[in-house]
Amino acid sequence: MTVQEILRLGRGSVIQLERLAGEPIDIYVGERRFAEGEVVVLGEHFGVRITRIVNHAPPTEVDA
């Protein structure tokens, strides 16, 4: 979903997930993969726990 679509959601909105709780997911901002996470259940609500931020910076001489 885009950020705009998420912002238009209201109380009681239903979103069909293609993953189960505990399964890994990729999180995108625009067309770029931003992070990795997992689906979590908090009471009656679903959420996403970010487990790793993806670094897209090119390697430097120190990293090589």
PQR file of N, CA, C, O and H, with PARSE charges and radii, in Angstrom:
ATOM      1  N   MET A   1       0.843  -1.185   0.000 -0.4000 1.5000
ATOM      2  CA  MET A   1       0.000   0.000   0.000 -0.0000 2.0000
ATOM      3  C   MET A   1       0.880   1.236   0.000  0.5500 1.7000
ATOM      4  O   MET A   1       1.968   1.240   0.574 -0.5500 1.4000
ATOM      5  N   THR A   2       0.406   2.262  -0.636 -0.4000 1.5000
ATOM      6  CA  THR A   2       1.141   3.519  -0.613 -0.0000 2.0000
ATOM      7  C   THR A   2       0.830   4.255   0.687  0.5500 1.7000
ATOM      8  O   THR A   2      -0.138   3.928   1.374 -0.5500 1.4000
ATOM      9  H   THR A   2      -0.479   2.259  -1.102  0.4000 1.0000
ATOM     10  N   VAL A   3       1.653   5.249   1.023 -0.4000 1.5000
ATOM     11  CA  VAL A   3       1.415   6.045   2.225 -0.0000 2.0000
ATOM     12  C   VAL A   3       0.064   6.750   2.102  0.5500 1.7000
ATOM     13  O   VAL A   3      -0.681   6.831   3.079 -0.5500 1.4000
ATOM     14  H   VAL A   3       2.439   5.514   0.465  0.4000 1.0000
ATOM     15  N   GLN A   4      -0.256   7.255   0.921 -0.4000 1.5000
ATOM     16  CA  GLN A   4      -1.540   7.929   0.714 -0.0000 2.0000
ATOM     17  C   GLN A   4      -2.709   6.987   1.000  0.5500 1.7000
ATOM     18  O   GLN A   4      -3.687   7.392   1.628 -0.5500 1.4000
ATOM     19  H   GLN A   4       0.349   7.189   0.128  0.4000 1.0000
ATOM     20  N   GLU A   5      -2.618   5.737   0.546 -0.4000 1.5000
ATOM     21  CA  GLU A   5      -3.681   4.762   0.803 -0.0000 2.0000
ATOM     22  C   GLU A   5      -3.813   4.476   2.296  0.5500 1.7000
ATOM     23  O   GLU A   5      -4.924   4.347   2.809 -0.5500 1.4000
ATOM     24  H   GLU A   5      -1.823   5.408   0.036  0.4000 1.0000
ATOM     25  N   ILE A   6      -2.697   4.380   2.981 -0.4000 1.5000
ATOM     26  CA  ILE A   6      -2.722   4.119   4.424 -0.0000 2.0000
ATOM     27  C   ILE A   6      -3.356   5.292   5.167  0.5500 1.7000
ATOM     28  O   ILE A   6      -4.135   5.093   6.100 -0.5500 1.4000
ATOM     29  H   ILE A   6      -1.794   4.485   2.564  0.4000 1.0000
ATOM     30  N   LEU A   7      -3.021   6.523   4.751 -0.4000 1.5000
ATOM     31  CA  LEU A   7      -3.574   7.699   5.418 -0.0000 2.0000
ATOM     32  C   LEU A   7      -5.084   7.823   5.220  0.5500 1.7000
ATOM     33  O   LEU A   7      -5.758   8.445   6.042 -0.5500 1.4000
ATOM     34  H   LEU A   7      -2.389   6.685   3.993  0.4000 1.0000
ATOM     35  N   ARG A   8      -5.623   7.250   4.156 -0.4000 1.5000
ATOM     36  CA  ARG A   8      -7.065   7.309   3.895 -0.0000 2.0000
ATOM     37  C   ARG A   8      -7.858   6.258   4.674  0.5500 1.7000
ATOM     38  O   ARG A   8      -9.089   6.288   4.674 -0.5500 1.4000
ATOM     39  H   ARG A   8      -5.075   6.745   3.489  0.4000 1.0000
ATOM     40  N   LEU A   9      -7.172   5.344   5.327 -0.4000 1.5000
ATOM     41  CA  LEU A   9      -7.873   4.307   6.095 -0.0000 2.0000
ATOM     42  C   LEU A   9      -8.526   4.922   7.326  0.5500 1.7000
ATOM     43  O   LEU A   9      -7.985   5.845   7.936 -0.5500 1.4000
ATOM     44  H   LEU A   9      -6.172   5.320   5.327  0.4000 1.0000
ATOM     45  N   GLY A  10      -9.663   4.413   7.673 -0.4000 1.5000
ATOM     46  CA  GLY A  10     -10.360   4.887   8.868 -0.0000 2.0000
ATOM     47  C   GLY A  10     -10.614   3.745   9.826  0.5500 1.7000
ATOM     48  O   GLY A  10     -10.306   2.590   9.531 -0.5500 1.4000
ATOM     49  H   GLY A  10     -10.102   3.663   7.178  0.4000 1.0000
ATOM     50  N   ARG A  11     -11.174   4.070  10.965 -0.4000 1.5000
ATOM     51  CA  ARG A  11     -11.510   3.061  11.968 -0.0000 2.0000
ATOM     52  C   ARG A  11     -12.421   2.028  11.326  0.5500 1.7000
ATOM     53  O   ARG A  11     -13.391   2.375  10.652 -0.5500 1.4000
ATOM     54  H   ARG A  11     -11.425   5.008  11.205  0.4000 1.0000
ATOM     55  N   GLY A  12     -12.104   0.762  11.538 -0.4000 1.5000
ATOM     56  CA  GLY A  12     -12.902  -0.323  11.001 -0.0000 2.0000
ATOM     57  C   GLY A  12     -12.501  -0.763   9.601  0.5500 1.7000
ATOM     58  O   GLY A  12     -13.088  -1.697   9.054 -0.5500 1.4000
ATOM     59  H   GLY A  12     -11.316   0.480  12.085  0.4000 1.0000
ATOM     60  N   SER A  13     -11.504  -0.100   9.012 -0.4000 1.5000
ATOM     61  CA  SER A  13     -11.040  -0.510   7.689 -0.0000 2.0000
ATOM     62  C   SER A  13     -10.464  -1.915   7.755  0.5500 1.7000
ATOM     63  O   SER A  13      -9.852  -2.299   8.751 -0.5500 1.4000
ATOM     64  H   SER A  13     -11.027   0.659   9.456  0.4000 1.0000
ATOM     65  N   VAL A  14     -10.663  -2.671   6.699 -0.4000 1.5000
ATOM     66  CA  VAL A  14     -10.161  -4.038   6.637 -0.0000 2.0000
ATOM     67  C   VAL A  14      -9.120  -4.124   5.537  0.5500 1.7000
ATOM     68  O   VAL A  14      -9.350  -3.692   4.408 -0.5500 1.4000
ATOM     69  H   VAL A  14     -11.161  -2.360   5.890  0.4000 1.0000
ATOM     70  N   ILE A  15      -7.968  -4.690   5.885 -0.4000 1.5000
ATOM     71  CA  ILE A  15      -6.884  -4.893   4.922 -0.0000 2.0000
ATOM     72  C   ILE A  15      -6.575  -6.373   4.906  0.5500 1.7000
ATOM     73  O   ILE A  15      -6.331  -6.973   5.953 -0.5500 1.4000
ATOM     74  H   ILE A  15      -7.781  -5.041   6.802  0.4000 1.0000
ATOM     75  N   GLN A  16      -6.584  -6.963   3.728 -0.4000 1.5000
ATOM     76  CA  GLN A  16      -6.249  -8.376   3.614 -0.0000 2.0000
ATOM     77  C   GLN A  16      -4.739  -8.522   3.543  0.5500 1.7000
ATOM     78  O   GLN A  16      -4.089  -7.947   2.669 -0.5500 1.4000
ATOM     79  H   GLN A  16      -6.783  -6.476   2.878  0.4000 1.0000
ATOM     80  N   LEU A  17      -4.186  -9.297   4.472 -0.4000 1.5000
ATOM     81  CA  LEU A  17      -2.747  -9.533   4.494 -0.0000 2.0000
ATOM     82  C   LEU A  17      -2.432 -10.827   3.762  0.5500 1.7000
ATOM     83  O   LEU A  17      -3.198 -11.789   3.816 -0.5500 1.4000
ATOM     84  H   LEU A  17      -4.714  -9.763   5.181  0.4000 1.0000
ATOM     85  N   GLU A  18      -1.304 -10.840   3.082 -0.4000 1.5000
ATOM     86  CA  GLU A  18      -0.861 -12.047   2.392 -0.0000 2.0000
ATOM     87  C   GLU A  18       0.125 -12.835   3.239  0.5500 1.7000
ATOM     88  O   GLU A  18       0.692 -13.824   2.775 -0.5500 1.4000
ATOM     89  H   GLU A  18      -0.681 -10.059   3.037  0.4000 1.0000
ATOM     90  N   ARG A  19       0.332 -12.408   4.468 -0.4000 1.5000
ATOM     91  CA  ARG A  19       1.272 -13.061   5.384 -0.0000 2.0000
ATOM     92  C   ARG A  19       0.599 -13.360   6.706  0.5500 1.7000
ATOM     93  O   ARG A  19      -0.389 -12.725   7.074 -0.5500 1.4000
ATOM     94  H   ARG A  19      -0.129 -11.604   4.845  0.4000 1.0000
ATOM     95  N   LEU A  20       1.141 -14.328   7.410 -0.4000 1.5000
ATOM     96  CA  LEU A  20       0.657 -14.678   8.738 -0.0000 2.0000
ATOM     97  C   LEU A  20       1.547 -14.040   9.790  0.5500 1.7000
ATOM     98  O   LEU A  20       2.656 -13.604   9.482 -0.5500 1.4000
ATOM     99  H   LEU A  20       1.944 -14.844   7.111  0.4000 1.0000
ATOM    100  N   ALA A  21       1.075 -13.979  11.023 -0.4000 1.5000
ATOM    101  CA  ALA A  21       1.872 -13.439  12.115 -0.0000 2.0000
ATOM    102  C   ALA A  21       3.179 -14.209  12.227  0.5500 1.7000
ATOM    103  O   ALA A  21       3.188 -15.439  12.185 -0.5500 1.4000
ATOM    104  H   ALA A  21       0.174 -14.333  11.273  0.4000 1.0000
ATOM    105  N   GLY A  22       4.284 -13.481  12.370 -0.4000 1.5000
ATOM    106  CA  GLY A  22       5.601 -14.088  12.490 -0.0000 2.0000
ATOM    107  C   GLY A  22       6.333 -14.234  11.174  0.5500 1.7000
ATOM    108  O   GLY A  22       7.535 -14.498  11.168 -0.5500 1.4000
ATOM    109  H   GLY A  22       4.277 -12.482  12.404  0.4000 1.0000
ATOM    110  N   GLU A  23       5.640 -14.069  10.057 -0.4000 1.5000
ATOM    111  CA  GLU A  23       6.297 -14.209   8.760 -0.0000 2.0000
ATOM    112  C   GLU A  23       7.080 -12.945   8.418  0.5500 1.7000
ATOM    113  O   GLU A  23       6.665 -11.844   8.781 -0.5500 1.4000
ATOM    114  H   GLU A  23       4.664 -13.854  10.061  0.4000 1.0000
ATOM    115  N   PRO A  24       8.210 -13.092   7.723 -0.5600 1.5000
ATOM    116  CA  PRO A  24       9.005 -11.935   7.351  0.2800 2.0000
ATOM    117  C   PRO A  24       8.350 -11.139   6.218  0.5500 1.7000
ATOM    118  O   PRO A  24       7.649 -11.696   5.374 -0.5500 1.4000
ATOM    119  N   ILE A  25       8.596  -9.815   6.221 -0.4000 1.5000
ATOM    120  CA  ILE A  25       8.102  -8.948   5.153 -0.0000 2.0000
ATOM    121  C   ILE A  25       9.182  -7.933   4.788  0.5500 1.7000
ATOM    122  O   ILE A  25      10.078  -7.652   5.583 -0.5500 1.4000
ATOM    123  H   ILE A  25       9.165  -9.362   6.907  0.4000 1.0000
ATOM    124  N   ASP A  26       9.088  -7.393   3.587 -0.4000 1.5000
ATOM    125  CA  ASP A  26       9.928  -6.283   3.161 -0.0000 2.0000
ATOM    126  C   ASP A  26       9.088  -5.019   3.231  0.5500 1.7000
ATOM    127  O   ASP A  26       7.910  -5.033   2.874 -0.5500 1.4000
ATOM    128  H   ASP A  26       8.360  -7.621   2.941  0.4000 1.0000
ATOM    129  N   ILE A  27       9.686  -3.926   3.689 -0.4000 1.5000
ATOM    130  CA  ILE A  27       8.992  -2.652   3.840 -0.0000 2.0000
ATOM    131  C   ILE A  27       9.593  -1.679   2.837  0.5500 1.7000
ATOM    132  O   ILE A  27      10.806  -1.469   2.809 -0.5500 1.4000
ATOM    133  H   ILE A  27      10.643  -3.914   3.978  0.4000 1.0000
ATOM    134  N   TYR A  28       8.737  -1.092   2.018 -0.4000 1.5000
ATOM    135  CA  TYR A  28       9.184  -0.184   0.963 -0.0000 2.0000
ATOM    136  C   TYR A  28       8.735   1.235   1.246  0.5500 1.7000
ATOM    137  O   TYR A  28       7.660   1.460   1.803 -0.5500 1.4000
ATOM    138  H   TYR A  28       7.752  -1.263   2.041  0.4000 1.0000
ATOM    139  N   VAL A  29       9.568   2.194   0.855 -0.4000 1.5000
ATOM    140  CA  VAL A  29       9.210   3.603   0.817 -0.0000 2.0000
ATOM    141  C   VAL A  29       9.403   4.007  -0.631  0.5500 1.7000
ATOM    142  O   VAL A  29      10.528   4.039  -1.129 -0.5500 1.4000
ATOM    143  H   VAL A  29      10.440   2.011   0.402  0.4000 1.0000
ATOM    144  N   GLY A  30       8.316   4.311  -1.297 -0.4000 1.5000
ATOM    145  CA  GLY A  30       8.381   4.534  -2.737 -0.0000 2.0000
ATOM    146  C   GLY A  30       8.724   3.213  -3.402  0.5500 1.7000
ATOM    147  O   GLY A  30       8.097   2.192  -3.120 -0.5500 1.4000
ATOM    148  H   GLY A  30       7.402   4.285  -0.892  0.4000 1.0000
ATOM    149  N   GLU A  31       9.687   3.227  -4.258 -0.4000 1.5000
ATOM    150  CA  GLU A  31      10.122   2.012  -4.958 -0.0000 2.0000
ATOM    151  C   GLU A  31      11.326   1.353  -4.292  0.5500 1.7000
ATOM    152  O   GLU A  31      11.807   0.322  -4.762 -0.5500 1.4000
ATOM    153  H   GLU A  31      10.196   4.057  -4.487  0.4000 1.0000
ATOM    154  N   ARG A  32      11.818   1.947  -3.192 -0.4000 1.5000
ATOM    155  CA  ARG A  32      13.022   1.430  -2.527 -0.0000 2.0000
ATOM    156  C   ARG A  32      12.684   0.582  -1.314  0.5500 1.7000
ATOM    157  O   ARG A  32      11.840   0.945  -0.496 -0.5500 1.4000
ATOM    158  H   ARG A  32      11.427   2.784  -2.810  0.4000 1.0000
ATOM    159  N   ARG A  33      13.356  -0.550  -1.215 -0.4000 1.5000
ATOM    160  CA  ARG A  33      13.212  -1.378  -0.017 -0.0000 2.0000
ATOM    161  C   ARG A  33      13.906  -0.656   1.121  0.5500 1.7000
ATOM    162  O   ARG A  33      15.102  -0.375   1.044 -0.5500 1.4000
ATOM    163  H   ARG A  33      14.042  -0.845  -1.880  0.4000 1.0000
ATOM    164  N   PHE A  34      13.171  -0.357   2.165 -0.4000 1.5000
ATOM    165  CA  PHE A  34      13.656   0.451   3.279 -0.0000 2.0000
ATOM    166  C   PHE A  34      14.080  -0.407   4.460  0.5500 1.7000
ATOM    167  O   PHE A  34      15.071  -0.111   5.128 -0.5500 1.4000
ATOM    168  H   PHE A  34      12.199  -0.585   2.227  0.4000 1.0000
ATOM    169  N   ALA A  35      13.321  -1.477   4.716 -0.4000 1.5000
ATOM    170  CA  ALA A  35      13.577  -2.275   5.915 -0.0000 2.0000
ATOM    171  C   ALA A  35      13.016  -3.677   5.743  0.5500 1.7000
ATOM    172  O   ALA A  35      12.274  -3.968   4.806 -0.5500 1.4000
ATOM    173  H   ALA A  35      12.517  -1.717   4.173  0.4000 1.0000
ATOM    174  N   GLU A  36      13.396  -4.530   6.678 -0.4000 1.5000
ATOM    175  CA  GLU A  36      12.827  -5.864   6.795 -0.0000 2.0000
ATOM    176  C   GLU A  36      12.091  -5.904   8.127  0.5500 1.7000
ATOM    177  O   GLU A  36      12.471  -5.222   9.079 -0.5500 1.4000
ATOM    178  H   GLU A  36      13.999  -4.294   7.440  0.4000 1.0000
ATOM    179  N   GLY A  37      11.046  -6.701   8.183 -0.4000 1.5000
ATOM    180  CA  GLY A  37      10.283  -6.788   9.415 -0.0000 2.0000
ATOM    181  C   GLY A  37       9.512  -8.076   9.492  0.5500 1.7000
ATOM    182  O   GLY A  37       9.750  -9.013   8.730 -0.5500 1.4000
ATOM    183  H   GLY A  37      10.738  -7.255   7.409  0.4000 1.0000
ATOM    184  N   GLU A  38       8.574  -8.112  10.434 -0.4000 1.5000
ATOM    185  CA  GLU A  38       7.712  -9.273  10.577 -0.0000 2.0000
ATOM    186  C   GLU A  38       6.333  -8.818  11.004  0.5500 1.7000
ATOM    187  O   GLU A  38       6.182  -7.788  11.662 -0.5500 1.4000
ATOM    188  H   GLU A  38       8.381  -7.351  11.053  0.4000 1.0000
ATOM    189  N   VAL A  39       5.332  -9.589  10.627 -0.4000 1.5000
ATOM    190  CA  VAL A  39       3.951  -9.311  11.010 -0.0000 2.0000
ATOM    191  C   VAL A  39       3.772  -9.722  12.467  0.5500 1.7000
ATOM    192  O   VAL A  39       4.186 -10.811  12.865 -0.5500 1.4000
ATOM    193  H   VAL A  39       5.454 -10.425  10.093  0.4000 1.0000
ATOM    194  N   VAL A  40       3.155  -8.849  13.261 -0.4000 1.5000
ATOM    195  CA  VAL A  40       2.904  -9.147  14.670 -0.0000 2.0000
ATOM    196  C   VAL A  40       1.418  -8.932  14.973  0.5500 1.7000
ATOM    197  O   VAL A  40       0.733  -8.189  14.271 -0.5500 1.4000
ATOM    198  H   VAL A  40       2.819  -7.964  12.937  0.4000 1.0000
ATOM    199  N   VAL A  41       0.939  -9.584  16.015 -0.4000 1.5000
ATOM    200  CA  VAL A  41      -0.436  -9.408  16.487 -0.0000 2.0000
ATOM    201  C   VAL A  41      -0.369  -8.770  17.863  0.5500 1.7000
ATOM    202  O   VAL A  41       0.323  -9.260  18.755 -0.5500 1.4000
ATOM    203  H   VAL A  41       1.496 -10.187  16.585  0.4000 1.0000
ATOM    204  N   LEU A  42      -1.100  -7.664  18.028 -0.4000 1.5000
ATOM    205  CA  LEU A  42      -1.170  -6.967  19.306 -0.0000 2.0000
ATOM    206  C   LEU A  42      -2.637  -6.928  19.724  0.5500 1.7000
ATOM    207  O   LEU A  42      -3.382  -6.044  19.300 -0.5500 1.4000
ATOM    208  H   LEU A  42      -1.662  -7.265  17.303  0.4000 1.0000
ATOM    209  N   GLY A  43      -3.046  -7.871  20.543 -0.4000 1.5000
ATOM    210  CA  GLY A  43      -4.460  -7.971  20.905 -0.0000 2.0000
ATOM    211  C   GLY A  43      -5.268  -8.357  19.685  0.5500 1.7000
ATOM    212  O   GLY A  43      -5.077  -9.438  19.126 -0.5500 1.4000
ATOM    213  H   GLY A  43      -2.440  -8.589  20.887  0.4000 1.0000
ATOM    214  N   GLU A  44      -6.177  -7.478  19.263 -0.4000 1.5000
ATOM    215  CA  GLU A  44      -6.986  -7.718  18.071 -0.0000 2.0000
ATOM    216  C   GLU A  44      -6.423  -7.029  16.836  0.5500 1.7000
ATOM    217  O   GLU A  44      -7.037  -7.067  15.769 -0.5500 1.4000
ATOM    218  H   GLU A  44      -6.333  -6.601  19.717  0.4000 1.0000
ATOM    219  N   HIS A  45      -5.268  -6.404  16.971 -0.4000 1.5000
ATOM    220  CA  HIS A  45      -4.699  -5.611  15.889 -0.0000 2.0000
ATOM    221  C   HIS A  45      -3.441  -6.269  15.319  0.5500 1.7000
ATOM    222  O   HIS A  45      -2.703  -6.953  16.028 -0.5500 1.4000
ATOM    223  H   HIS A  45      -4.769  -6.373  17.837  0.4000 1.0000
ATOM    224  N   PHE A  46      -3.219  -6.048  14.042 -0.4000 1.5000
ATOM    225  CA  PHE A  46      -1.992  -6.488  13.399 -0.0000 2.0000
ATOM    226  C   PHE A  46      -1.057  -5.297  13.293  0.5500 1.7000
ATOM    227  O   PHE A  46      -1.498  -4.151  13.212 -0.5500 1.4000
ATOM    228  H   PHE A  46      -3.818  -5.492  13.466  0.4000 1.0000
ATOM    229  N   GLY A  47       0.225  -5.577  13.293 -0.4000 1.5000
ATOM    230  CA  GLY A  47       1.221  -4.529  13.139 -0.0000 2.0000
ATOM    231  C   GLY A  47       2.436  -5.087  12.435  0.5500 1.7000
ATOM    232  O   GLY A  47       2.467  -6.254  12.044 -0.5500 1.4000
ATOM    233  H   GLY A  47       0.583  -6.508  13.359  0.4000 1.0000
ATOM    234  N   VAL A  48       3.440  -4.236  12.279 -0.4000 1.5000
ATOM    235  CA  VAL A  48       4.698  -4.632  11.660 -0.0000 2.0000
ATOM    236  C   VAL A  48       5.826  -4.239  12.593  0.5500 1.7000
ATOM    237  O   VAL A  48       5.921  -3.084  13.009 -0.5500 1.4000
ATOM    238  H   VAL A  48       3.415  -3.288  12.597  0.4000 1.0000
ATOM    239  N   ARG A  49       6.678  -5.189  12.922 -0.4000 1.5000
ATOM    240  CA  ARG A  49       7.874  -4.922  13.730 -0.0000 2.0000
ATOM    241  C   ARG A  49       9.042  -4.835  12.760  0.5500 1.7000
ATOM    242  O   ARG A  49       9.319  -5.783  12.025 -0.5500 1.4000
ATOM    243  H   ARG A  49       6.601  -6.127  12.585  0.4000 1.0000
ATOM    244  N   ILE A  50       9.728  -3.692  12.759 -0.4000 1.5000
ATOM    245  CA  ILE A  50      10.907  -3.535  11.903 -0.0000 2.0000
ATOM    246  C   ILE A  50      12.075  -4.232  12.588  0.5500 1.7000
ATOM    247  O   ILE A  50      12.393  -3.941  13.741 -0.5500 1.4000
ATOM    248  H   ILE A  50       9.503  -2.922  13.356  0.4000 1.0000
ATOM    249  N   THR A  51      12.710  -5.152  11.872 -0.4000 1.5000
ATOM    250  CA  THR A  51      13.813  -5.916  12.449 -0.0000 2.0000
ATOM    251  C   THR A  51      15.171  -5.484  11.908  0.5500 1.7000
ATOM    252  O   THR A  51      16.198  -5.726  12.543 -0.5500 1.4000
ATOM    253  H   THR A  51      12.452  -5.389  10.935  0.4000 1.0000
ATOM    254  N   ARG A  52      15.182  -4.843  10.732 -0.4000 1.5000
ATOM    255  CA  ARG A  52      16.462  -4.413  10.161 -0.0000 2.0000
ATOM    256  C   ARG A  52      16.220  -3.302   9.154  0.5500 1.7000
ATOM    257  O   ARG A  52      15.370  -3.432   8.273 -0.5500 1.4000
ATOM    258  H   ARG A  52      14.348  -4.646  10.217  0.4000 1.0000
ATOM    259  N   ILE A  53      16.972  -2.197   9.285 -0.4000 1.5000
ATOM    260  CA  ILE A  53      16.962  -1.117   8.301 -0.0000 2.0000
ATOM    261  C   ILE A  53      17.966  -1.493   7.218  0.5500 1.7000
ATOM    262  O   ILE A  53      19.098  -1.871   7.521 -0.5500 1.4000
ATOM    263  H   ILE A  53      17.662  -2.092  10.001  0.4000 1.0000
ATOM    264  N   VAL A  54      17.553  -1.392   5.957 -0.4000 1.5000
ATOM    265  CA  VAL A  54      18.421  -1.756   4.837 -0.0000 2.0000
ATOM    266  C   VAL A  54      19.275  -0.559   4.462  0.5500 1.7000
ATOM    267  O   VAL A  54      18.755   0.539   4.263 -0.5500 1.4000
ATOM    268  H   VAL A  54      16.633  -1.085   5.711  0.4000 1.0000
ATOM    269  N   ASN A  55      20.576  -0.761   4.365 -0.4000 1.5000
ATOM    270  CA  ASN A  55      21.516   0.308   4.006 -0.0000 2.0000
ATOM    271  C   ASN A  55      21.746   0.276   2.506  0.5500 1.7000
ATOM    272  O   ASN A  55      22.255  -0.709   1.971 -0.5500 1.4000
ATOM    273  H   ASN A  55      20.998  -1.653   4.527  0.4000 1.0000
ATOM    274  N   HIS A  56      21.367   1.359   1.821 -0.4000 1.5000
ATOM    275  CA  HIS A  56      21.556   1.440   0.373 -0.0000 2.0000
ATOM    276  C   HIS A  56      22.768   2.284  -0.009  0.5500 1.7000
ATOM    277  O   HIS A  56      23.006   2.527  -1.192 -0.5500 1.4000
ATOM    278  H   HIS A  56      20.953   2.159   2.255  0.4000 1.0000
ATOM    279  N   ALA A  57      23.532   2.731   0.979 -0.4000 1.5000
ATOM    280  CA  ALA A  57      24.702   3.563   0.679 -0.0000 2.0000
ATOM    281  C   ALA A  57      25.776   2.713   0.014  0.5500 1.7000
ATOM    282  O   ALA A  57      25.986   1.565   0.406 -0.5500 1.4000
ATOM    283  H   ALA A  57      23.339   2.534   1.940  0.4000 1.0000
ATOM    284  N   PRO A  58      26.460   3.265  -0.989 -0.5600 1.5000
ATOM    285  CA  PRO A  58      27.541   2.505  -1.614  0.2800 2.0000
ATOM    286  C   PRO A  58      28.682   2.276  -0.614  0.5500 1.7000
ATOM    287  O   PRO A  58      28.916   3.127   0.244 -0.5500 1.4000
ATOM    288  N   PRO A  59      29.391   1.153  -0.703 -0.5600 1.5000
ATOM    289  CA  PRO A  59      30.481   0.885   0.244  0.2800 2.0000
ATOM    290  C   PRO A  59      31.589   1.903   0.097  0.5500 1.7000
ATOM    291  O   PRO A  59      31.878   2.374  -1.003 -0.5500 1.4000
ATOM    292  N   THR A  60      32.214   2.242   1.229 -0.4000 1.5000
ATOM    293  CA  THR A  60      33.353   3.172   1.215 -0.0000 2.0000
ATOM    294  C   THR A  60      34.638   2.348   1.258  0.5500 1.7000
ATOM    295  O   THR A  60      34.593   1.124   1.384 -0.5500 1.4000
ATOM    296  H   THR A  60      31.979   1.860   2.123  0.4000 1.0000
ATOM    297  N   GLU A  61      35.771   3.017   1.154 -0.4000 1.5000
ATOM    298  CA  GLU A  61      37.065   2.325   1.191 -0.0000 2.0000
ATOM    299  C   GLU A  61      37.245   1.594   2.517  0.5500 1.7000
ATOM    300  O   GLU A  61      37.867   0.533   2.562 -0.5500 1.4000
ATOM    301  H   GLU A  61      35.807   4.011   1.052  0.4000 1.0000
ATOM    302  N   VAL A  62      36.705   2.155   3.592 -0.4000 1.5000
ATOM    303  CA  VAL A  62      36.838   1.534   4.905 -0.0000 2.0000
ATOM    304  C   VAL A  62      36.048   0.225   4.937  0.5500 1.7000
ATOM    305  O   VAL A  62      36.481  -0.735   5.574 -0.5500 1.4000
ATOM    306  H   VAL A  62      36.199   3.017   3.555  0.4000 1.0000
ATOM    307  N   ASP A  63      34.881   0.171   4.250 -0.4000 1.5000
ATOM    308  CA  ASP A  63      34.048  -1.019   4.232 -0.0000 2.0000
ATOM    309  C   ASP A  63      34.646  -2.124   3.354  0.5500 1.7000
ATOM    310  O   ASP A  63      34.354  -3.302   3.564 -0.5500 1.4000
ATOM    311  H   ASP A  63      34.530   0.951   3.732  0.4000 1.0000
ATOM    312  N   ALA A  64      35.463  -1.763   2.393 -0.4000 1.5000
ATOM    313  CA  ALA A  64      35.986  -2.736   1.426 -0.0000 2.0000
ATOM    314  C   ALA A  64      37.083  -3.596   2.026  0.5500 1.7000
ATOM    315  O   ALA A  64      37.628  -4.464   1.344 -0.5500 1.4000
ATOM    316  H   ALA A  64      35.700  -0.807   2.222  0.4000 1.0000
TER
END
